[in-house]
Short mmCIF file of C-alpha atoms and ligand atoms in Angstrom, two decimals:
data_model
loop_
_atom_site.label_atom_id
_atom_site.label_comp_id
_atom_site.label_asym_id
_atom_site.label_seq_id
_atom_site.Cartn_x
_atom_site.Cartn_y
_atom_site.Cartn_z
CA MET A 1 251.29 -147.33 27.78
CA ASN A 2 251.34 -148.23 31.53
CA PHE A 3 247.60 -147.84 31.03
CA LYS A 4 247.41 -150.38 28.57
CA ILE A 5 249.21 -152.97 30.65
CA LEU A 6 246.87 -152.31 33.27
CA PHE A 7 243.90 -152.68 31.15
CA ILE A 8 245.10 -156.21 30.09
CA PHE A 9 246.07 -156.90 33.70
CA SER A 10 242.73 -156.43 34.81
CA LEU A 11 241.05 -157.77 32.02
CA SER A 12 242.71 -161.51 32.92
CA LEU A 13 242.25 -160.94 36.27
CA VAL A 14 237.79 -160.63 35.47
CA SER A 15 238.28 -163.70 33.29
CA VAL A 16 240.19 -165.70 36.18
CA PHE A 17 237.51 -164.84 39.02
CA ALA A 18 234.64 -165.43 36.65
CA GLY A 19 235.26 -168.69 34.79
CA ARG A 20 233.29 -169.20 31.81
CA ASP A 21 230.87 -166.85 30.49
CA PHE A 22 227.90 -168.61 30.23
CA TYR A 23 226.12 -165.63 28.44
CA LYS A 24 228.61 -165.58 25.77
CA ILE A 25 228.40 -169.25 25.25
CA LEU A 26 224.84 -169.42 25.02
CA GLY A 27 224.83 -166.33 22.49
CA ILE A 28 222.32 -164.19 25.02
CA GLN A 29 222.13 -160.95 26.68
CA LYS A 30 222.31 -160.81 30.60
CA THR A 31 219.05 -159.86 30.35
CA ALA A 32 217.77 -162.63 28.60
CA SER A 33 214.52 -164.26 29.66
CA THR A 34 214.27 -167.82 31.25
CA ASN A 35 212.03 -168.54 27.48
CA GLN A 36 215.08 -166.88 25.52
CA ILE A 37 217.86 -168.98 27.34
CA LYS A 38 215.79 -172.33 26.85
CA LYS A 39 215.68 -171.39 23.29
CA ALA A 40 219.41 -170.48 22.61
CA TYR A 41 220.17 -173.46 24.59
CA ARG A 42 218.00 -175.71 22.57
CA LYS A 43 219.09 -174.36 19.07
CA MET A 44 222.49 -174.58 20.22
CA ALA A 45 222.36 -178.20 21.47
CA LYS A 46 221.02 -179.01 18.10
CA GLU A 47 224.11 -177.58 16.09
CA LEU A 48 226.73 -178.66 18.88
CA HIS A 49 225.34 -181.90 19.58
CA PRO A 50 228.76 -184.37 19.07
CA ASP A 51 226.98 -186.76 17.10
CA LYS A 52 226.37 -183.96 14.39
CA ASN A 53 228.93 -181.66 14.80
CA THR A 54 231.97 -184.20 13.92
CA GLU A 55 234.31 -182.18 12.48
CA ASP A 56 235.08 -179.95 15.29
CA PRO A 57 237.70 -181.70 17.42
CA ASN A 58 236.53 -179.33 20.43
CA ALA A 59 232.66 -180.45 20.00
CA SER A 60 232.44 -182.64 23.09
CA GLU A 61 233.94 -179.96 25.27
CA LYS A 62 232.01 -177.25 23.71
CA PHE A 63 228.87 -179.10 24.26
CA GLN A 64 229.85 -179.62 27.98
CA ASP A 65 230.27 -175.95 28.34
CA LEU A 66 226.83 -175.34 26.73
CA GLY A 67 225.11 -177.74 29.09
CA ALA A 68 227.09 -176.28 32.20
CA ALA A 69 225.70 -172.68 30.78
CA TYR A 70 222.42 -173.73 30.69
CA GLU A 71 222.12 -175.80 33.71
CA THR A 72 223.12 -172.86 35.84
CA LEU A 73 221.10 -169.70 33.53
CA SER A 74 217.93 -171.99 33.38
CA ASP A 75 217.99 -172.14 37.57
CA PRO A 76 217.06 -168.85 38.88
CA GLU A 77 218.78 -169.29 42.13
CA LYS A 78 221.86 -170.64 40.16
CA ARG A 79 221.82 -167.50 37.81
CA GLU A 80 221.67 -165.05 40.43
CA LEU A 81 224.66 -166.59 42.27
CA TYR A 82 226.28 -166.67 38.89
CA ASP A 83 225.60 -162.98 38.21
CA ARG A 84 227.01 -162.04 41.74
CA CYS A 85 230.31 -164.00 41.56
CA GLY A 86 230.67 -166.19 38.69
CA GLU A 87 231.02 -170.05 37.85
CA GLU A 88 233.09 -170.78 41.01
CA CYS A 89 230.68 -169.38 43.37
CA VAL A 90 228.03 -171.71 42.08
CA LYS A 91 229.66 -174.66 42.28
CA LYS A 92 230.60 -173.93 45.90
CA GLU A 93 227.24 -173.41 46.48
CA GLY A 94 225.85 -176.32 44.56
CA ALA A 95 228.18 -178.81 46.51
CA ASN A 96 225.90 -178.26 49.76
CA GLY A 97 222.62 -177.16 47.74
CA GLY A 98 222.91 -180.61 46.13
CA GLY A 99 220.07 -181.55 43.49
CA GLY A 100 222.67 -181.06 40.34
CA MET A 101 220.12 -182.58 37.56
CA ASP A 102 221.28 -183.64 34.43
CA PRO A 103 220.35 -180.72 31.68
CA PHE A 104 219.99 -183.70 28.85
CA ALA A 105 217.92 -186.28 31.24
CA SER A 106 214.59 -185.38 30.01
CA PHE A 107 214.59 -181.61 28.58
CA PHE A 108 212.83 -180.85 25.26
CA GLY A 109 212.40 -184.34 24.04
CA ASP A 110 215.20 -185.67 22.08
CA PHE A 111 215.72 -182.47 19.64
CA GLY A 112 214.39 -184.97 16.98
CA PHE A 113 217.52 -187.12 16.66
CA GLY A 114 219.14 -190.05 19.01
CA PHE A 115 219.44 -188.14 21.92
CA GLY A 116 219.30 -190.73 24.27
CA GLY A 117 221.16 -193.28 22.85
CA ASN A 118 218.41 -194.39 20.40
CA ASP A 119 220.73 -195.43 18.15
CA ASN A 120 222.67 -198.18 19.66
CA ARG A 121 219.53 -199.82 20.65
CA GLY A 122 218.87 -201.91 17.64
CA GLN A 123 222.22 -203.79 17.71
CA ARG A 124 221.47 -204.83 21.75
CA GLU A 125 218.32 -206.40 20.93
CA VAL A 126 216.95 -205.46 24.20
CA SER A 127 213.21 -205.99 24.99
CA LYS A 128 211.35 -202.68 24.55
CA GLY A 129 208.11 -202.10 26.32
CA ALA A 130 205.64 -200.07 24.00
CA ASP A 131 205.92 -196.68 22.67
CA ILE A 132 203.25 -194.38 24.01
CA GLN A 133 201.79 -191.61 21.62
CA MET A 134 199.59 -188.72 22.79
CA ASP A 135 198.40 -185.77 21.35
CA LEU A 136 199.48 -182.37 22.68
CA PHE A 137 197.13 -179.42 21.96
CA VAL A 138 198.64 -176.28 21.42
CA SER A 139 196.80 -173.00 20.66
CA LEU A 140 198.09 -171.00 17.34
CA GLU A 141 199.33 -168.13 19.34
CA GLU A 142 201.83 -171.18 20.86
CA LEU A 143 202.88 -172.01 17.32
CA TYR A 144 203.10 -168.73 16.43
CA ALA A 145 205.57 -167.35 18.68
CA GLY A 146 206.63 -170.56 20.31
CA ASN A 147 206.70 -171.39 24.02
CA PHE A 148 207.33 -173.92 26.37
CA VAL A 149 204.95 -176.25 28.03
CA GLU A 150 205.34 -178.31 30.92
CA ILE A 151 203.59 -181.82 31.06
CA THR A 152 203.52 -184.17 34.24
CA HIS A 153 203.09 -187.40 33.67
CA ASN A 154 202.89 -190.49 36.12
CA LYS A 155 205.46 -193.16 34.76
CA PRO A 156 205.80 -196.19 36.72
CA VAL A 157 209.52 -197.10 37.84
CA MET A 158 210.92 -200.39 38.58
CA LYS A 159 212.24 -200.96 42.06
CA PRO A 160 213.86 -203.66 44.18
CA ALA A 161 211.34 -206.01 45.67
CA LYS A 162 211.32 -208.78 48.20
CA GLY A 163 212.28 -212.39 46.73
CA THR A 164 212.83 -213.49 43.36
CA ARG A 165 210.83 -213.94 40.10
CA LYS A 166 211.71 -215.89 36.57
CA CYS A 167 213.66 -213.92 34.20
CA ASN A 168 215.51 -214.59 30.66
CA CYS A 169 213.53 -217.39 29.95
CA ARG A 170 214.39 -218.84 26.36
CA GLN A 171 213.77 -222.32 25.11
CA GLU A 172 216.53 -225.21 25.43
CA MET A 173 216.96 -228.62 24.35
CA VAL A 174 217.33 -230.68 26.92
CA THR A 175 218.88 -234.60 26.31
CA ARG A 176 217.88 -237.48 28.61
CA GLN A 177 218.86 -241.06 28.73
CA LEU A 178 215.66 -243.37 28.61
CA GLY A 179 217.43 -246.42 28.65
CA PRO A 180 220.50 -248.06 27.34
CA GLY A 181 221.20 -246.73 23.74
CA ARG A 182 218.16 -244.50 23.79
CA PHE A 183 218.09 -240.87 24.29
CA GLN A 184 215.33 -238.31 23.92
CA MET A 185 215.55 -234.49 23.25
CA THR A 186 213.19 -232.31 24.31
CA GLN A 187 212.47 -228.62 24.48
CA GLN A 188 212.01 -226.99 27.57
CA ALA A 189 211.71 -223.48 28.90
CA VAL A 190 214.71 -222.69 31.06
CA CYS A 191 214.65 -219.28 33.21
CA ASP A 192 216.97 -217.45 35.28
CA GLU A 193 216.13 -216.37 39.14
CA CYS A 194 216.55 -212.33 39.22
CA PRO A 195 215.75 -210.13 41.68
CA ASN A 196 211.79 -209.49 42.29
CA VAL A 197 210.99 -205.88 41.25
CA LYS A 198 207.80 -203.81 41.32
CA PHE A 199 206.74 -200.89 39.73
CA VAL A 200 206.09 -197.75 41.52
CA THR A 201 204.50 -194.82 39.98
CA GLU A 202 206.65 -191.42 39.80
CA GLU A 203 205.65 -187.86 38.66
CA ARG A 204 207.71 -186.83 35.86
CA VAL A 205 207.73 -183.36 34.77
CA LEU A 206 208.80 -182.80 31.02
CA GLU A 207 209.23 -179.97 29.42
CA ILE A 208 208.55 -179.35 25.65
CA GLU A 209 209.13 -176.82 23.07
CA ILE A 210 206.72 -175.45 20.79
CA GLU A 211 208.73 -174.24 18.10
CA PRO A 212 207.27 -171.97 16.21
CA GLY A 213 206.27 -173.04 12.50
CA MET A 214 205.34 -176.85 13.97
CA THR A 215 202.57 -178.49 12.42
CA ASP A 216 200.25 -180.99 13.38
CA GLY A 217 201.43 -184.37 13.46
CA GLN A 218 205.02 -183.38 14.36
CA GLU A 219 206.26 -185.50 17.10
CA GLN A 220 208.45 -184.82 20.05
CA ARG A 221 209.91 -187.99 21.51
CA PHE A 222 211.09 -188.59 25.09
CA THR A 223 213.49 -191.37 25.20
CA ALA A 224 212.43 -194.15 27.67
CA GLU A 225 209.33 -192.29 29.07
CA GLY A 226 206.83 -194.97 27.69
CA GLU A 227 205.83 -198.06 28.92
CA PRO A 228 208.37 -199.72 31.07
CA HIS A 229 209.56 -203.24 30.08
CA VAL A 230 210.43 -205.77 32.78
CA ASP A 231 213.09 -207.32 31.22
CA GLY A 232 214.40 -204.53 28.90
CA GLU A 233 214.27 -201.09 28.40
CA PRO A 234 211.26 -198.59 28.53
CA GLY A 235 209.53 -197.52 25.31
CA ASP A 236 209.29 -193.79 24.28
CA LEU A 237 206.92 -191.18 24.95
CA ARG A 238 206.00 -189.44 21.67
CA LEU A 239 203.80 -186.23 21.96
CA ARG A 240 201.71 -185.11 18.63
CA ILE A 241 201.30 -181.68 18.26
CA GLN A 242 197.61 -180.92 17.45
CA THR A 243 196.45 -177.28 16.85
CA ASN A 244 193.26 -176.18 18.61
CA PRO A 245 190.78 -173.95 16.44
CA HIS A 246 191.29 -170.42 16.61
CA PRO A 247 188.58 -168.01 16.82
CA VAL A 248 189.99 -165.78 14.36
CA PHE A 249 192.71 -167.41 12.11
CA GLU A 250 192.83 -170.37 10.42
CA ARG A 251 195.92 -171.90 9.29
CA ARG A 252 196.65 -173.77 5.86
CA GLY A 253 200.64 -174.44 5.37
CA ASP A 254 202.42 -171.37 6.55
CA ASP A 255 199.66 -169.05 5.34
CA LEU A 256 196.84 -167.42 7.73
CA TYR A 257 193.42 -166.68 6.74
CA THR A 258 190.67 -164.35 8.48
CA ASN A 259 187.54 -163.14 7.44
CA VAL A 260 186.41 -159.68 8.40
CA THR A 261 182.95 -157.86 8.11
CA ILE A 262 182.63 -154.12 7.09
CA SER A 263 179.77 -152.07 6.49
CA LEU A 264 178.57 -150.91 3.23
CA ALA A 265 179.66 -147.33 3.88
CA ASP A 266 183.09 -148.61 4.20
CA ALA A 267 183.05 -151.00 1.62
CA LEU A 268 181.99 -148.41 -0.88
CA ALA A 269 184.30 -145.13 0.60
CA GLY A 270 187.15 -147.00 1.98
CA PHE A 271 188.55 -147.64 5.66
CA GLU A 272 191.42 -148.35 7.67
CA MET A 273 191.40 -151.02 10.37
CA VAL A 274 193.53 -152.64 12.66
CA ILE A 275 193.77 -156.80 13.14
CA GLU A 276 195.39 -158.19 16.31
CA HIS A 277 197.84 -160.46 15.11
CA LEU A 278 198.59 -164.09 17.15
CA ASP A 279 201.55 -162.21 19.10
CA GLY A 280 199.48 -158.94 19.65
CA HIS A 281 201.06 -156.75 17.00
CA LYS A 282 198.92 -154.90 14.99
CA VAL A 283 198.68 -155.52 11.35
CA GLN A 284 197.31 -152.23 9.54
CA ILE A 285 194.96 -152.60 6.36
CA VAL A 286 194.42 -149.59 4.70
CA ARG A 287 191.68 -149.42 1.90
CA ASP A 288 190.66 -146.70 -0.38
CA LYS A 289 189.46 -148.71 -3.47
CA VAL A 290 185.96 -150.33 -3.62
CA THR A 291 185.47 -153.37 -1.37
CA TRP A 292 183.18 -155.97 -2.90
CA PRO A 293 181.72 -159.02 -0.72
CA GLY A 294 184.34 -161.95 -1.08
CA ALA A 295 187.02 -159.71 -1.99
CA ARG A 296 190.36 -160.99 -0.68
CA ILE A 297 193.66 -158.92 0.22
CA ARG A 298 196.91 -160.80 1.05
CA LYS A 299 199.61 -159.25 3.41
CA LYS A 300 203.09 -160.45 2.86
CA GLY A 301 204.98 -161.68 5.93
CA GLU A 302 202.33 -161.70 8.21
CA GLY A 303 201.07 -165.48 7.92
CA MET A 304 202.93 -168.11 10.20
CA PRO A 305 206.89 -168.28 10.73
CA ASN A 306 208.20 -171.40 8.63
CA TYR A 307 208.84 -174.12 11.12
CA GLU A 308 212.84 -174.61 8.86
CA ASN A 309 213.54 -170.94 8.74
CA ASN A 310 211.78 -168.55 11.55
CA ASN A 311 212.69 -165.76 9.40
CA LEU A 312 210.25 -166.65 6.55
CA PHE A 313 206.72 -165.92 6.95
CA GLY A 314 203.57 -167.21 5.00
CA MET A 315 200.84 -164.66 3.85
CA LEU A 316 197.73 -163.30 5.50
CA TYR A 317 194.69 -163.52 3.52
CA VAL A 318 191.85 -161.51 4.71
CA THR A 319 188.53 -162.14 3.08
CA PHE A 320 185.60 -159.28 3.34
CA ASP A 321 182.39 -159.99 3.96
CA VAL A 322 179.79 -156.52 3.31
CA GLN A 323 177.32 -156.07 5.69
CA PHE A 324 174.18 -154.13 4.08
CA PRO A 325 172.10 -151.72 6.09
CA LYS A 326 168.68 -153.17 7.30
CA GLN A 327 166.40 -150.26 7.81
CA GLU A 328 164.54 -148.86 4.90
CA LEU A 329 165.59 -145.98 3.13
CA SER A 330 163.79 -142.69 2.54
CA GLU A 331 162.43 -142.06 -1.19
CA GLU A 332 165.12 -139.07 -1.06
CA ALA A 333 167.95 -141.18 0.24
CA LYS A 334 167.14 -143.75 -2.52
CA GLU A 335 167.33 -140.75 -5.03
CA GLN A 336 170.63 -139.31 -3.70
CA ILE A 337 172.10 -143.01 -3.94
CA ARG A 338 171.21 -143.72 -7.31
CA LYS A 339 172.89 -140.27 -7.98
CA LEU A 340 175.91 -140.61 -6.33
CA LEU A 341 176.71 -144.10 -7.70
CA GLY A 342 175.76 -143.26 -11.47
CA GLN A 343 175.12 -146.72 -11.92
CA ASP A 344 172.49 -147.90 -14.63
CA ALA A 345 170.30 -150.55 -13.83
CA ILE A 346 171.71 -153.92 -14.41
CA ASN A 347 169.38 -156.70 -14.38
CA LYS A 348 171.64 -159.33 -15.63
CA VAL A 349 170.09 -163.27 -15.33
CA TYR A 350 172.31 -165.47 -15.14
CA ASN A 351 171.97 -169.03 -15.41
CA GLY A 352 175.15 -170.03 -13.34
CA LEU A 353 176.32 -171.98 -16.53
CA ARG A 354 177.87 -169.44 -19.26
CA GLY A 355 179.95 -167.17 -17.09
CA PHE A 356 179.51 -163.71 -17.31
C1 LIG B 401 240.44 -176.01 20.29
O1 LIG B 401 240.35 -176.18 21.43
C2 LIG B 401 242.11 -175.64 21.40
C3 LIG B 401 242.21 -175.64 23.10
O2 LIG B 401 241.47 -174.82 23.33
C4 LIG B 401 242.02 -174.58 20.57
O3 LIG B 401 243.57 -174.06 20.38
C5 LIG B 401 241.91 -174.88 18.93
O4 LIG B 401 241.99 -173.81 18.50
C6 LIG B 401 240.47 -175.23 19.11
N1 LIG B 401 240.03 -176.11 18.00
C7 LIG B 401 239.33 -175.54 17.36
C8 LIG B 401 238.66 -176.17 15.78
O5 LIG B 401 238.36 -174.49 17.72
C1 LIG B 402 185.61 -167.50 6.14
O1 LIG B 402 184.30 -167.53 5.85
C2 LIG B 402 184.42 -168.95 5.08
C3 LIG B 402 183.03 -168.89 4.69
O2 LIG B 402 182.19 -168.66 5.24
C4 LIG B 402 184.78 -169.94 6.07
O3 LIG B 402 184.79 -171.25 5.51
C5 LIG B 402 185.81 -169.86 6.50
O4 LIG B 402 186.19 -170.91 7.51
C6 LIG B 402 185.82 -168.69 7.45
N1 LIG B 402 187.69 -168.69 7.92
C7 LIG B 402 187.75 -168.04 8.91
C8 LIG B 402 189.08 -168.20 9.90
O5 LIG B 402 186.73 -167.95 9.72
#
């Protein structure tokens, strides 16, 4: 009994000391890599975002916990502190260390929904700078396993400058008295005087997640990272996924295609071979039947991961080409081959129209 009470007591002591369990909040192991942390965060942020998670009364609290967990664990220094002595420690150190970045500011684009407050924008009728659309070239390996890439982007940022400028210009009707009983109404451009601004180029590092199974043309949107507008809000930056051609695999939908050349001897006698997949794992191919040129085999589950459900994979199609020996065979060898194969001469003339 005593032991049990002691145990409960010490447990509660630990939790008081440690603050929130950031690993538990993110659903990851203590040994998780930075990539795994980012992945977990991104996945959970999608689920827990208060815009989506409207049923849960604790949604915004959970979302804040998640943000705090991510901010701490994604920073190696803070993570080390946290591992050593918990959340309080990180907070204390963070106060003098400064630099509390907002983890939602520019990370990972906008999660495919109005993360940056896109939704309100239509109602306010604020002028907006143009969107910038750019291609982001990625490898098939990255699309298979997922990755996080950083891009550096020089962004013009508005800064206060000396003097004033005309702003909020609009057309207004002005009535002037021309003489007794005579008025004239004219349209006139009216502007306000606003403090002047200048644009200063700042370097911004944006981080983009290449999610497994993404397809060409899919976009990641970064709110307000596009062209600035002097009287309004900047446009967005839209990065479009484009796959670089791969030397070994070709992708069609979720399926992968590859070509393999085998020797005539292997084609007849069977063979075993290994294809190295996009993440380095080995795909074994064993044939004991005859393999003719153009034969195609399918390996289930060895294609690309499906974007919607990363546990589903497409097919891998391997098409074989057979390399015939180039050297002349001796009369004796020819005789042996004929005997071995036991094939009668086939001299079929085929004009390509009638089928076999
Ligand atoms: C919300 O949080 C309160 C207090 O932490 C807790 O008692 C309650 O069960 C939570 N509700 C849900 C739906 O998780
Ligand atoms: C395989 O060979 C075919 C025919 O030569 C070609 O069209 C296809 O692009 C090749 N596929 C790969 C992945 O190299």
